[in-house]
């Protein structure tokens, strides 16, 4: 039975008389809730609770989530969660200033989430319906022309403050967008943090224009030339020439040729002698490019092949590998050698399926006819299979190293060893006579003279790759730096000199004071301790800050020196999603502003933290 007194109260408190304030003030709920803009909010869970029905409030208090929130809040000061309306009204300043702040915060949100500003017209009805101040939002045109530049100005100020007096690596790369505009992005690395500081639309890319642009950008962002410790580019001739111009100015920096770019060049030289394989890969790519119907037919053809299921399952049972599933061939990218290698690996296992599939295709295009000719001739097909098997079995070391360098871990201390290991692998390949199970099996079926010719060809592949690698590393000042940087990796401490005088060419280790030499001695002693299995280099040096703060700071700056330009490549990936076919009318200044806001995130908040 319901308490008559409560029923009486409920009957009196209806319509405007039953309020959130009344419900929050009830004796059973007192101290648990507060009211903000007619919304009753739980002090512990920090979210609104429906106050109209008393049972809903009782159920909330009895919930496990609320009990856990109460337990976690013990001993902590009470907090109040502001609603959107109260936050907007209470932001301080005049009404006009509050409206301006609302527009600027909205722009930041749109840029960070990569939502086109023109979408505001579709969002405004929702904001007006559910937010009392949703009507404050102005038009897309005003947001773009008035408020975006203001937000970017605040962003640029915060960026300058963030990078003030920091030692940075300057990473530069150039690309051409689908409007045929040359775009130069400049990213700076402050240890493990990265910032896009400039987006320049170049009329020409020469050594002189590049060097001038970099200096202008550093100056406009208040980055001291003496605080630049590395200038990272790809290995194009004009980039090296630009460094020769910058070297007398950036006196504390070294030039770092992107190792990923070098490995791409090495991979290209490794396979340059296999012209038939290159032609076949291009023909397969063109056969499926913009051909959705052919792709569907090919997938159906693969699914219908008994070998794709029965034989694959048997192999899986024997080798512990899953059966091969029907999938489209990878599409190689001209600027990423690793994608080409993956395409070759796929093709080498699907030649039989290609032969039966393209025999059924009605097309007489030149590339389709070439595919039929190669796969229809037993001798040509056998040679193609042998060469693909060799590439697939001989290039994983290059591909593994390339993938490793594309990661986000600090690589400077391990770069020397990785490059040395790869050079040794290529050197051994110039004389070895066994290349892998499938390759060796293919060679064994050839006449002696032809087998020797192929072995000489395979040796030439390793020789060309080794020469390319040597060309870009033997005279590199970065390799000397990587060799010295090994000292800051405890895992390699037994292979390097322990004398601090041997590292005078590392930043801030020339003429070290007595206090730094004492820290060096402590590090050399502690580095001999056994390291954990899940050892992480940057975490090690962060922990060492407590014992040897100066040396730990030098070590962190050394290990985080950027060795590749993949970070600018990532900014170009964001650029491509920003500048789609539907947004080609974006002006160059607005494109730059939106890209930097998205890449850098909320620099203002990071600065406060």
Coordinates of C-alpha atoms in Angstrom, one line a residue:
X1 CA 0.0 0.0 0.0
X2 CA 1.2 3.5 -0.8
X3 CA 1.7 5.8 2.1
X4 CA -1.4 8.2 2.1
X5 CA 0.8 11.1 3.1
X6 CA 3.1 10.5 0.1
X7 CA 0.1 10.1 -2.2
X8 CA -1.2 13.4 -0.9
X9 CA 2.0 15.2 -1.5
X10 CA 2.3 13.7 -5.0
X11 CA -1.2 14.8 -5.8
X12 CA -0.5 18.4 -4.8
X13 CA 2.9 18.6 -6.5
X14 CA 2.1 18.3 -10.2
X15 CA 2.7 20.5 -13.3
X16 CA 4.8 23.5 -12.4
X17 CA 4.7 22.7 -8.7
X18 CA 6.8 19.4 -8.9
X19 CA 10.3 20.7 -9.7
X20 CA 13.8 19.4 -9.9
X21 CA 14.7 21.5 -6.9
X22 CA 11.9 19.9 -4.8
X23 CA 13.0 16.4 -5.8
X24 CA 16.7 17.1 -5.0
X25 CA 15.7 18.6 -1.7
X26 CA 13.7 15.6 -0.5
X27 CA 15.0 14.2 2.8
X28 CA 15.9 10.8 1.2
X29 CA 17.9 12.5 -1.6
X30 CA 19.4 15.4 0.2
X31 CA 23.1 15.9 -0.5
X32 CA 23.0 13.5 -3.4
X33 CA 21.9 15.8 -6.2
X34 CA 22.1 19.4 -7.3
X35 CA 20.1 21.3 -10.0
X36 CA 21.5 23.1 -13.0
X37 CA 19.2 24.7 -15.5
X38 CA 16.2 22.6 -14.4
X39 CA 18.3 19.4 -14.7
X40 CA 18.9 17.3 -11.6
X41 CA 22.5 16.0 -11.6
X42 CA 24.0 13.3 -9.4
X43 CA 27.0 14.7 -7.4
X44 CA 28.9 11.4 -7.6
X45 CA 28.1 10.1 -11.1
X46 CA 28.1 13.5 -12.7
X47 CA 25.3 12.9 -15.1
X48 CA 21.6 13.9 -15.2
X49 CA 18.8 11.8 -13.6
X50 CA 15.2 11.9 -14.5
X51 CA 13.5 13.6 -11.5
X52 CA 9.9 13.4 -12.6
X53 CA 9.3 9.8 -11.4
X54 CA 10.5 9.2 -7.9
X55 CA 11.1 5.5 -8.6
X56 CA 13.7 6.4 -11.2
X57 CA 15.7 8.4 -8.7
X58 CA 15.4 5.5 -6.1
X59 CA 16.6 3.0 -8.8
X60 CA 19.6 5.2 -9.6
X61 CA 20.7 5.4 -6.0
X62 CA 20.4 1.7 -5.6
X63 CA 22.5 1.0 -8.7
X64 CA 26.0 -0.5 -8.6
X65 CA 27.4 2.3 -10.7
X66 CA 26.2 4.9 -8.2
X67 CA 27.5 2.9 -5.2
X68 CA 30.9 2.6 -6.9
X69 CA 31.0 6.4 -7.7
X70 CA 30.2 7.2 -4.0
X71 CA 33.0 4.9 -2.9
X72 CA 35.5 6.5 -5.3
X73 CA 34.4 10.0 -4.2
X74 CA 35.3 9.5 -0.5
X75 CA 37.8 12.0 0.7
X76 CA 37.5 14.1 -2.5
X77 CA 36.0 17.5 -2.8
X78 CA 32.6 17.6 -4.4
X79 CA 32.5 18.6 -8.1
X80 CA 29.7 20.1 -10.2
X81 CA 29.1 19.1 -13.8
X82 CA 28.0 22.1 -15.8
X83 CA 25.4 21.8 -18.5
X84 CA 26.0 23.1 -22.0
X85 CA 23.7 26.0 -21.4
X86 CA 25.2 27.0 -18.1
X87 CA 28.8 26.6 -19.4
X88 CA 27.9 28.9 -22.3
X89 CA 26.3 31.5 -20.1
X90 CA 29.0 31.3 -17.4
X91 CA 32.0 31.5 -19.7
X92 CA 32.7 35.0 -18.6
X93 CA 32.9 38.3 -20.5
X94 CA 30.3 40.1 -22.4
X95 CA 27.5 38.4 -24.4
X96 CA 29.4 39.1 -27.6
X97 CA 32.6 37.6 -26.2
X98 CA 30.7 34.5 -25.1
X99 CA 29.2 34.1 -28.6
X100 CA 32.7 34.4 -30.1
X101 CA 34.2 31.8 -27.8
X102 CA 31.3 29.4 -28.7
X103 CA 32.0 29.8 -32.4
X104 CA 35.8 29.3 -31.9
X105 CA 35.3 26.2 -29.8
X106 CA 33.0 24.8 -32.4
X107 CA 35.6 25.4 -35.1
X108 CA 38.2 23.6 -33.1
X109 CA 35.9 20.6 -32.7
X110 CA 35.1 20.5 -36.4
X111 CA 38.7 20.7 -37.4
X112 CA 39.9 18.1 -35.0
X113 CA 37.1 15.7 -36.0
X114 CA 37.7 16.5 -39.7
X115 CA 34.1 17.5 -40.2
X116 CA 33.6 20.0 -43.1
X117 CA 32.6 23.4 -41.9
X118 CA 29.8 23.5 -44.5
X119 CA 28.0 20.7 -42.6
X120 CA 27.0 23.3 -40.0
X121 CA 23.8 24.0 -41.9
X122 CA 22.7 20.4 -41.4
X123 CA 23.8 20.4 -37.7
X124 CA 22.1 23.7 -36.7
X125 CA 18.5 22.4 -36.4
X126 CA 19.7 19.7 -34.0
X127 CA 21.6 22.2 -31.9
X128 CA 18.7 24.6 -31.8
X129 CA 16.3 21.8 -30.8
X130 CA 18.4 20.3 -27.9
X131 CA 20.6 23.3 -26.9
X132 CA 19.0 26.5 -25.7
X133 CA 21.9 28.5 -27.1
X134 CA 22.1 26.5 -30.4
X135 CA 20.9 29.5 -32.3
X136 CA 24.2 31.3 -31.4
X137 CA 25.9 29.3 -34.1
X138 CA 26.6 31.5 -37.2
X139 CA 26.7 30.4 -40.8
X140 CA 29.4 28.3 -42.4
X141 CA 30.6 31.2 -44.4
X142 CA 31.2 33.3 -41.3
X143 CA 32.8 30.4 -39.5
X144 CA 35.3 29.9 -42.3
X145 CA 36.1 33.5 -43.1
X146 CA 35.8 35.1 -39.6
X147 CA 36.4 32.6 -36.9
X148 CA 38.7 30.0 -38.5
X149 CA 41.5 32.6 -38.9
X150 CA 41.0 33.7 -35.2
X151 CA 41.2 30.2 -34.0
X152 CA 44.3 29.6 -36.1
X153 CA 45.9 32.7 -34.7
X154 CA 45.4 31.4 -31.1
X155 CA 46.7 28.0 -32.2
X156 CA 49.9 29.6 -33.7
X157 CA 50.6 31.5 -30.5
X158 CA 50.2 28.4 -28.4
X159 CA 52.5 26.5 -30.9
X160 CA 55.2 29.1 -30.5
X161 CA 55.0 28.9 -26.7
X162 CA 55.1 25.1 -26.8
X163 CA 58.2 25.0 -28.9
X164 CA 60.0 27.9 -27.2
X165 CA 63.6 26.9 -26.2
X166 CA 63.0 23.2 -27.2
X167 CA 65.6 21.1 -29.1
X168 CA 63.8 19.9 -32.2
X169 CA 64.2 17.8 -35.3
X170 CA 62.9 19.5 -38.5
X171 CA 61.3 17.1 -40.9
X172 CA 60.5 18.3 -44.4
X173 CA 58.8 16.5 -47.3
X174 CA 57.0 17.5 -50.5
X175 CA 54.1 16.0 -52.4
X176 CA 51.8 16.9 -55.3
X177 CA 48.0 16.9 -54.5
X178 CA 45.3 15.9 -57.0
X179 CA 45.0 19.6 -58.0
X180 CA 48.6 19.3 -59.2
X181 CA 49.8 21.7 -56.6
X182 CA 53.2 21.2 -54.9
X183 CA 52.7 21.0 -51.1
X184 CA 55.6 21.2 -48.6
X185 CA 54.9 20.2 -45.0
X186 CA 57.3 21.0 -42.2
X187 CA 56.9 18.9 -39.0
X188 CA 59.1 19.4 -35.9
X189 CA 59.8 16.7 -33.4
X190 CA 60.2 17.6 -29.7
X191 CA 61.3 14.2 -28.4
X192 CA 58.2 12.0 -28.7
X193 CA 55.9 14.9 -29.6
X194 CA 55.3 16.1 -33.2
X195 CA 53.9 19.3 -34.5
X196 CA 53.0 20.5 -38.0
X197 CA 54.4 24.0 -38.0
X198 CA 53.8 25.0 -41.7
X199 CA 52.1 24.0 -44.9
X200 CA 53.5 25.8 -47.9
X201 CA 52.2 25.7 -51.5
X202 CA 55.3 25.9 -53.6
X203 CA 55.6 27.3 -57.1
X204 CA 58.9 25.4 -57.5
X205 CA 60.9 22.9 -55.5
X206 CA 64.6 23.7 -55.7
X207 CA 67.4 23.8 -53.2
X208 CA 67.3 27.5 -52.9
X209 CA 63.5 27.7 -52.5
X210 CA 63.5 24.8 -50.0
X211 CA 66.2 26.3 -47.8
X212 CA 64.6 29.7 -47.8
X213 CA 61.2 28.3 -46.9
X214 CA 62.6 26.3 -44.0
X215 CA 64.4 29.3 -42.5
X216 CA 61.3 31.5 -43.0
X217 CA 59.1 28.9 -41.2
X218 CA 61.5 28.5 -38.3
X219 CA 61.7 32.2 -37.9
X220 CA 58.0 32.8 -38.0
X221 CA 57.5 30.1 -35.3
X222 CA 60.3 31.6 -33.1
X223 CA 62.5 28.5 -33.2
X224 CA 66.1 29.3 -32.6
X225 CA 68.4 28.0 -35.3
X226 CA 70.8 26.7 -32.6
X227 CA 68.0 24.6 -31.2
X228 CA 67.6 22.6 -34.4
X229 CA 69.4 19.3 -33.9
X230 CA 68.4 17.5 -37.1
X231 CA 67.2 18.4 -40.6
X232 CA 65.4 15.3 -42.0
X233 CA 64.5 15.0 -45.7
X234 CA 64.3 12.3 -48.3
X235 CA 67.4 11.6 -50.4
X236 CA 66.6 13.7 -53.5
X237 CA 69.5 15.7 -54.9
X238 CA 67.8 19.1 -54.3
X239 CA 67.2 18.2 -50.6
X240 CA 70.9 17.4 -50.2
X241 CA 71.8 20.7 -52.0
X242 CA 69.4 22.5 -49.7
X243 CA 71.3 21.1 -46.7
X244 CA 74.5 22.5 -48.0
X245 CA 72.9 25.9 -48.0
X246 CA 71.5 25.4 -44.5
X247 CA 74.5 23.8 -42.9
X248 CA 76.4 27.0 -42.1
X249 CA 73.2 28.4 -40.5
X250 CA 71.9 25.4 -38.6
X251 CA 75.3 24.8 -36.9
X252 CA 74.0 22.4 -34.3
X253 CA 72.1 20.2 -36.7
X254 CA 73.0 17.1 -38.7
X255 CA 71.4 16.2 -42.0
X256 CA 69.4 12.9 -41.8
X257 CA 68.4 11.2 -45.0
X258 CA 65.2 9.3 -44.4
X259 CA 66.0 5.7 -43.9
X260 CA 62.6 4.5 -45.2
X261 CA 63.3 6.4 -48.4
X262 CA 66.7 4.7 -48.7
X263 CA 65.2 1.3 -48.2
X264 CA 62.6 2.0 -50.8
X265 CA 65.5 2.8 -53.2
X266 CA 67.3 -0.3 -52.2
X267 CA 64.2 -2.4 -52.8
X268 CA 63.7 -0.9 -56.2
X269 CA 67.3 -1.7 -57.3
X270 CA 67.0 -5.2 -55.9
X271 CA 64.3 -6.1 -58.4
X272 CA 65.3 -3.8 -61.3
X273 CA 66.7 -6.7 -63.4
X274 CA 63.3 -8.5 -63.4
X275 CA 61.6 -6.6 -66.2
X276 CA 59.1 -9.4 -67.0
X277 CA 58.0 -9.5 -63.4
X278 CA 57.5 -5.7 -63.3
X279 CA 55.5 -5.9 -66.5
X280 CA 53.3 -8.7 -65.2
X281 CA 52.6 -6.8 -61.9
X282 CA 51.6 -3.7 -63.9
X283 CA 49.4 -5.7 -66.2
X284 CA 47.6 -7.4 -63.3
X285 CA 47.1 -4.0 -61.6
X286 CA 45.7 -2.5 -64.7
X287 CA 43.5 -5.5 -65.4
X288 CA 41.6 -4.9 -62.1
X289 CA 41.9 -1.2 -61.9
X290 CA 38.4 0.4 -62.1
X291 CA 37.0 -2.9 -63.0
X292 CA 34.5 -3.8 -60.3
X293 CA 32.7 -6.4 -62.4
X294 CA 35.9 -8.2 -63.1
X295 CA 36.9 -8.1 -59.5
X296 CA 33.6 -9.8 -58.6
X297 CA 34.1 -12.5 -61.3
X298 CA 37.7 -13.1 -60.0
X299 CA 36.5 -13.6 -56.4
X300 CA 33.8 -16.0 -57.6
X301 CA 36.4 -17.8 -59.7
X302 CA 38.7 -18.2 -56.7
X303 CA 35.9 -19.5 -54.5
X304 CA 35.0 -22.1 -57.1
X305 CA 38.6 -23.5 -57.3
X306 CA 38.9 -26.8 -55.3
X307 CA 42.6 -26.1 -54.6
X308 CA 41.7 -22.9 -52.8
X309 CA 39.7 -24.8 -50.2
X310 CA 40.5 -28.5 -50.1
X311 CA 44.2 -28.3 -50.8
X312 CA 44.5 -25.2 -48.6
X313 CA 42.8 -27.0 -45.7
X314 CA 45.2 -29.9 -46.1
X315 CA 48.2 -27.7 -46.1
X316 CA 46.8 -25.9 -43.1
X317 CA 46.5 -29.1 -41.2
X318 CA 50.1 -30.1 -41.9
X319 CA 51.8 -26.7 -41.5
X320 CA 49.5 -25.3 -38.8
X321 CA 48.5 -22.4 -41.2
X322 CA 45.0 -21.4 -42.1
X323 CA 43.6 -22.2 -45.5
X324 CA 44.0 -19.5 -48.2
X325 CA 40.9 -17.4 -48.5
X326 CA 39.6 -15.7 -51.7
X327 CA 40.8 -12.1 -51.8
X328 CA 41.8 -9.5 -54.5
X329 CA 45.4 -9.0 -55.4
X330 CA 47.1 -6.1 -53.5
X331 CA 47.5 -2.9 -55.5
X332 CA 51.1 -1.7 -55.6
X333 CA 51.8 1.9 -54.9
X334 CA 54.6 3.5 -57.0
X335 CA 56.1 5.4 -54.0
X336 CA 55.9 2.5 -51.5
X337 CA 58.1 -0.4 -52.6
X338 CA 56.8 -2.7 -49.8
X339 CA 53.3 -2.7 -51.5
X340 CA 55.0 -3.9 -54.7
X341 CA 56.7 -6.8 -52.8
X342 CA 53.4 -7.8 -51.3
X343 CA 51.8 -7.9 -54.7
X344 CA 54.6 -10.1 -56.0
X345 CA 54.1 -12.5 -53.1
X346 CA 50.4 -12.7 -53.8
X347 CA 50.9 -13.2 -57.6
X348 CA 53.5 -16.0 -57.0
X349 CA 50.8 -18.1 -55.3
X350 CA 48.0 -17.4 -57.8
X351 CA 49.5 -17.9 -61.3
X352 CA 47.4 -21.1 -61.8
X353 CA 44.2 -19.2 -60.9
X354 CA 45.2 -16.3 -63.1
X355 CA 45.7 -18.6 -66.1
X356 CA 42.2 -20.2 -65.9
X357 CA 40.5 -16.9 -65.0
X358 CA 42.0 -14.7 -67.8
X359 CA 41.3 -17.5 -70.4
X360 CA 37.6 -17.0 -69.6
X361 CA 37.7 -13.2 -69.9
X362 CA 36.3 -11.8 -73.1
X363 CA 38.6 -8.7 -73.1
X364 CA 41.3 -8.4 -75.8
X365 CA 43.1 -5.5 -74.1
X366 CA 46.9 -5.4 -74.5
X367 CA 47.6 -6.1 -70.9
X368 CA 45.1 -9.0 -70.8
X369 CA 46.7 -10.5 -73.9
X370 CA 50.2 -10.2 -72.4
X371 CA 49.0 -12.0 -69.2
X372 CA 47.5 -14.8 -71.4
X373 CA 50.7 -15.1 -73.4
X374 CA 53.0 -15.4 -70.3
X375 CA 50.8 -17.8 -68.5
X376 CA 50.0 -19.8 -71.6
X377 CA 53.6 -20.5 -72.4
X378 CA 55.0 -23.2 -70.0
X379 CA 58.6 -21.9 -70.3
X380 CA 57.7 -18.2 -69.7
X381 CA 55.4 -19.2 -66.8
X382 CA 58.1 -21.3 -65.2
X383 CA 60.7 -18.4 -65.4
X384 CA 58.1 -16.0 -64.0
X385 CA 57.4 -18.3 -61.1
X386 CA 61.1 -18.8 -60.4
X387 CA 61.8 -15.0 -60.3
X388 CA 58.8 -14.3 -58.2
X389 CA 59.7 -17.0 -55.7
X390 CA 63.2 -15.5 -55.5
X391 CA 61.8 -12.0 -54.8
X392 CA 59.4 -13.4 -52.2
X393 CA 62.0 -15.4 -50.4
X394 CA 64.9 -12.8 -50.6
X395 CA 63.2 -9.5 -49.8
X396 CA 61.6 -10.1 -46.4
X397 CA 64.7 -8.8 -44.6
X398 CA 64.4 -5.5 -46.4
X399 CA 60.7 -5.3 -45.9
X400 CA 61.0 -6.2 -42.2
X401 CA 63.6 -3.4 -41.7
X402 CA 61.5 -0.9 -43.6
X403 CA 58.3 -1.7 -41.5
X404 CA 60.4 -1.4 -38.3
X405 CA 61.6 2.1 -39.3
X406 CA 58.1 3.2 -40.1
X407 CA 57.1 2.7 -36.4
X408 CA 56.9 5.4 -33.8
X409 CA 59.5 4.1 -31.3
X410 CA 62.9 5.9 -30.7
X411 CA 65.2 4.3 -33.3
X412 CA 68.4 6.4 -33.2
X413 CA 70.3 4.1 -30.8
X414 CA 69.4 0.9 -32.8
X415 CA 69.6 2.4 -36.3
X416 CA 73.3 1.6 -36.7
X417 CA 72.9 -2.0 -35.8
X418 CA 69.8 -2.4 -38.1
X419 CA 71.6 -0.9 -41.1
X420 CA 74.8 -3.0 -40.4
X421 CA 72.7 -6.2 -40.2
X422 CA 71.0 -5.4 -43.5
X423 CA 74.3 -4.6 -45.2
X424 CA 75.7 -7.9 -44.0
X425 CA 72.6 -9.7 -45.3
X426 CA 73.1 -8.1 -48.7
X427 CA 76.8 -8.9 -48.7
X428 CA 76.2 -12.6 -48.0
X429 CA 73.6 -12.6 -50.9
X430 CA 76.3 -11.7 -53.4
X431 CA 78.0 -15.1 -53.1
X432 CA 75.4 -17.6 -51.7
X433 CA 74.0 -20.4 -53.8
X434 CA 70.9 -21.2 -51.8
X435 CA 68.1 -18.7 -51.8
X436 CA 65.1 -20.4 -50.3
X437 CA 63.1 -23.7 -50.6
X438 CA 60.9 -22.7 -53.6
X439 CA 63.7 -20.8 -55.4
X440 CA 66.2 -23.7 -54.9
X441 CA 63.5 -26.2 -56.1
X442 CA 63.0 -24.1 -59.3
X443 CA 66.7 -23.9 -59.9
X444 CA 67.2 -27.6 -59.5
X445 CA 64.9 -28.3 -62.5
X446 CA 66.9 -26.1 -64.9
X447 CA 69.8 -27.2 -67.1
X448 CA 73.2 -26.5 -65.6
X449 CA 74.0 -23.5 -67.8
X450 CA 70.7 -21.8 -67.3
X451 CA 70.9 -22.4 -63.6
X452 CA 74.2 -20.7 -63.4
X453 CA 72.9 -17.7 -65.4
X454 CA 70.1 -17.4 -62.9
X455 CA 72.4 -17.6 -59.9
X456 CA 74.5 -14.8 -61.5
X457 CA 71.4 -12.7 -61.9
X458 CA 70.4 -13.3 -58.3
X459 CA 73.9 -12.3 -57.2
X460 CA 73.5 -9.1 -59.3
X461 CA 70.3 -8.2 -57.4
X462 CA 72.1 -8.3 -54.1
X463 CA 75.1 -6.4 -55.5
X464 CA 72.9 -3.6 -56.9
X465 CA 71.0 -3.3 -53.6
X466 CA 74.3 -3.3 -51.6
X467 CA 75.7 -0.6 -53.8
X468 CA 72.6 1.6 -53.4
X469 CA 72.7 1.1 -49.6
X470 CA 76.4 2.0 -49.4
X471 CA 75.9 5.1 -51.6
X472 CA 73.5 6.6 -49.1
X473 CA 75.1 5.5 -45.8
X474 CA 78.9 5.4 -46.2
X475 CA 79.2 9.2 -46.4
X476 CA 76.2 10.0 -44.2
X477 CA 77.0 12.1 -41.1
X478 CA 73.8 10.6 -39.6
X479 CA 75.5 7.2 -39.5
X480 CA 78.3 8.6 -37.4
X481 CA 75.6 10.0 -35.0
X482 CA 73.8 6.6 -34.9
X483 CA 77.0 4.8 -34.1
X484 CA 77.6 7.1 -31.1
X485 CA 73.9 7.1 -30.0
X486 CA 74.2 3.3 -29.2
X487 CA 75.8 4.3 -25.8
X488 CA 72.3 5.4 -24.6
X489 CA 70.9 1.9 -25.1
X490 CA 71.8 -0.3 -22.1
X491 CA 71.3 -3.4 -24.3
X492 CA 74.3 -2.4 -26.4
X493 CA 76.5 -1.0 -23.6
X494 CA 79.0 -3.9 -23.8
X495 CA 79.7 -3.1 -27.5
X496 CA 80.6 0.6 -27.1
X497 CA 83.2 2.7 -25.4
X498 CA 82.6 3.7 -21.8
X499 CA 84.7 6.9 -22.0
X500 CA 82.6 10.0 -22.1
X501 CA 85.3 11.7 -24.1
X502 CA 84.5 9.4 -27.0
X503 CA 81.1 11.1 -27.4
X504 CA 82.1 14.7 -27.8
X505 CA 80.3 14.9 -31.1
X506 CA 76.9 14.2 -29.5
X507 CA 74.9 17.2 -28.5
X508 CA 75.8 18.7 -25.1
X509 CA 78.5 16.0 -24.4
X510 CA 81.5 18.0 -25.5
X511 CA 83.5 19.4 -22.5
X512 CA 81.1 17.9 -19.9
X513 CA 81.2 19.5 -16.4
X514 CA 82.1 17.4 -13.4
X515 CA 78.5 16.9 -12.4
X516 CA 77.7 15.4 -15.8
X517 CA 80.7 13.1 -15.6
X518 CA 79.5 11.9 -12.2
X519 CA 76.1 11.1 -13.7
X520 CA 77.8 9.3 -16.6
X521 CA 79.7 7.1 -14.1
X522 CA 76.4 6.3 -12.4
X523 CA 74.8 5.3 -15.7
X524 CA 77.7 3.1 -16.8
X525 CA 77.4 1.3 -13.5
X526 CA 73.6 0.8 -13.5
X527 CA 73.5 -0.1 -17.2
X528 CA 75.2 -3.4 -16.3
X529 CA 72.1 -4.5 -14.3
X530 CA 69.8 -7.1 -15.8
X531 CA 67.1 -5.5 -17.8
X532 CA 63.4 -6.7 -17.7
X533 CA 62.0 -8.7 -20.6
X534 CA 59.5 -5.9 -21.5
X535 CA 62.3 -3.3 -21.6
X536 CA 61.4 0.0 -23.2
X537 CA 64.2 2.4 -23.9
X538 CA 62.3 5.7 -23.4
X539 CA 60.7 4.4 -20.2
X540 CA 64.1 3.5 -18.9
X541 CA 65.4 7.0 -19.4
X542 CA 62.3 8.6 -18.0
X543 CA 62.9 6.6 -14.8
X544 CA 66.6 7.5 -14.7
X545 CA 65.6 11.2 -14.5
X546 CA 65.3 10.8 -10.8
X547 CA 69.0 9.7 -10.4
X548 CA 70.8 11.4 -13.3
X549 CA 68.5 14.2 -14.5
X550 CA 70.9 16.0 -16.8
X551 CA 72.2 12.9 -18.6
X552 CA 68.7 11.5 -18.8
X553 CA 67.5 14.6 -20.6
X554 CA 70.4 14.5 -23.0
X555 CA 69.7 10.8 -23.6
X556 CA 66.0 11.3 -24.3
X557 CA 66.8 14.1 -26.8
X558 CA 69.3 11.8 -28.5
X559 CA 67.2 8.7 -28.7
X560 CA 64.2 10.6 -30.0
X561 CA 66.1 12.3 -32.8
X562 CA 64.0 11.6 -35.9
X563 CA 65.5 9.2 -38.4
X564 CA 62.7 9.2 -41.1
X565 CA 60.2 11.5 -42.7
X566 CA 57.3 9.2 -42.2
X567 CA 55.7 11.8 -39.9
X568 CA 55.3 14.2 -42.8
X569 CA 53.9 11.4 -44.8
X570 CA 51.3 10.9 -42.2
X571 CA 50.4 14.6 -42.4
X572 CA 50.0 14.2 -46.2
X573 CA 47.6 11.3 -45.5
X574 CA 45.5 13.7 -43.4
X575 CA 45.8 16.3 -46.2
X576 CA 44.3 13.9 -48.7
X577 CA 41.3 13.2 -46.5
X578 CA 40.9 16.9 -45.9
X579 CA 41.1 17.9 -49.6
X580 CA 38.6 15.6 -51.2
X581 CA 36.9 16.0 -54.5
X582 CA 34.0 17.7 -52.8
X583 CA 36.3 20.3 -51.1
X584 CA 38.5 21.4 -54.0
X585 CA 37.3 25.0 -53.5
X586 CA 39.1 25.3 -50.2
X587 CA 41.5 28.2 -50.4
X588 CA 45.2 27.6 -49.6
X589 CA 45.1 29.5 -46.3
X590 CA 42.0 27.7 -45.1
X591 CA 43.5 24.3 -46.1
X592 CA 46.7 25.1 -44.2
X593 CA 44.7 26.2 -41.1
X594 CA 42.4 23.2 -41.0
X595 CA 45.2 20.7 -41.6
X596 CA 47.4 22.2 -38.8
X597 CA 44.5 22.3 -36.4
X598 CA 43.7 18.7 -37.1
X599 CA 47.3 17.4 -37.0
X600 CA 48.4 19.2 -33.9
X601 CA 45.1 18.7 -31.9
X602 CA 44.4 21.1 -29.0
X603 CA 47.9 22.6 -28.5
X604 CA 46.4 25.2 -26.2
X605 CA 45.3 22.6 -23.6
X606 CA 48.6 20.6 -23.9
X607 CA 50.4 23.8 -23.2
X608 CA 48.4 24.4 -20.0
X609 CA 49.0 20.8 -18.9

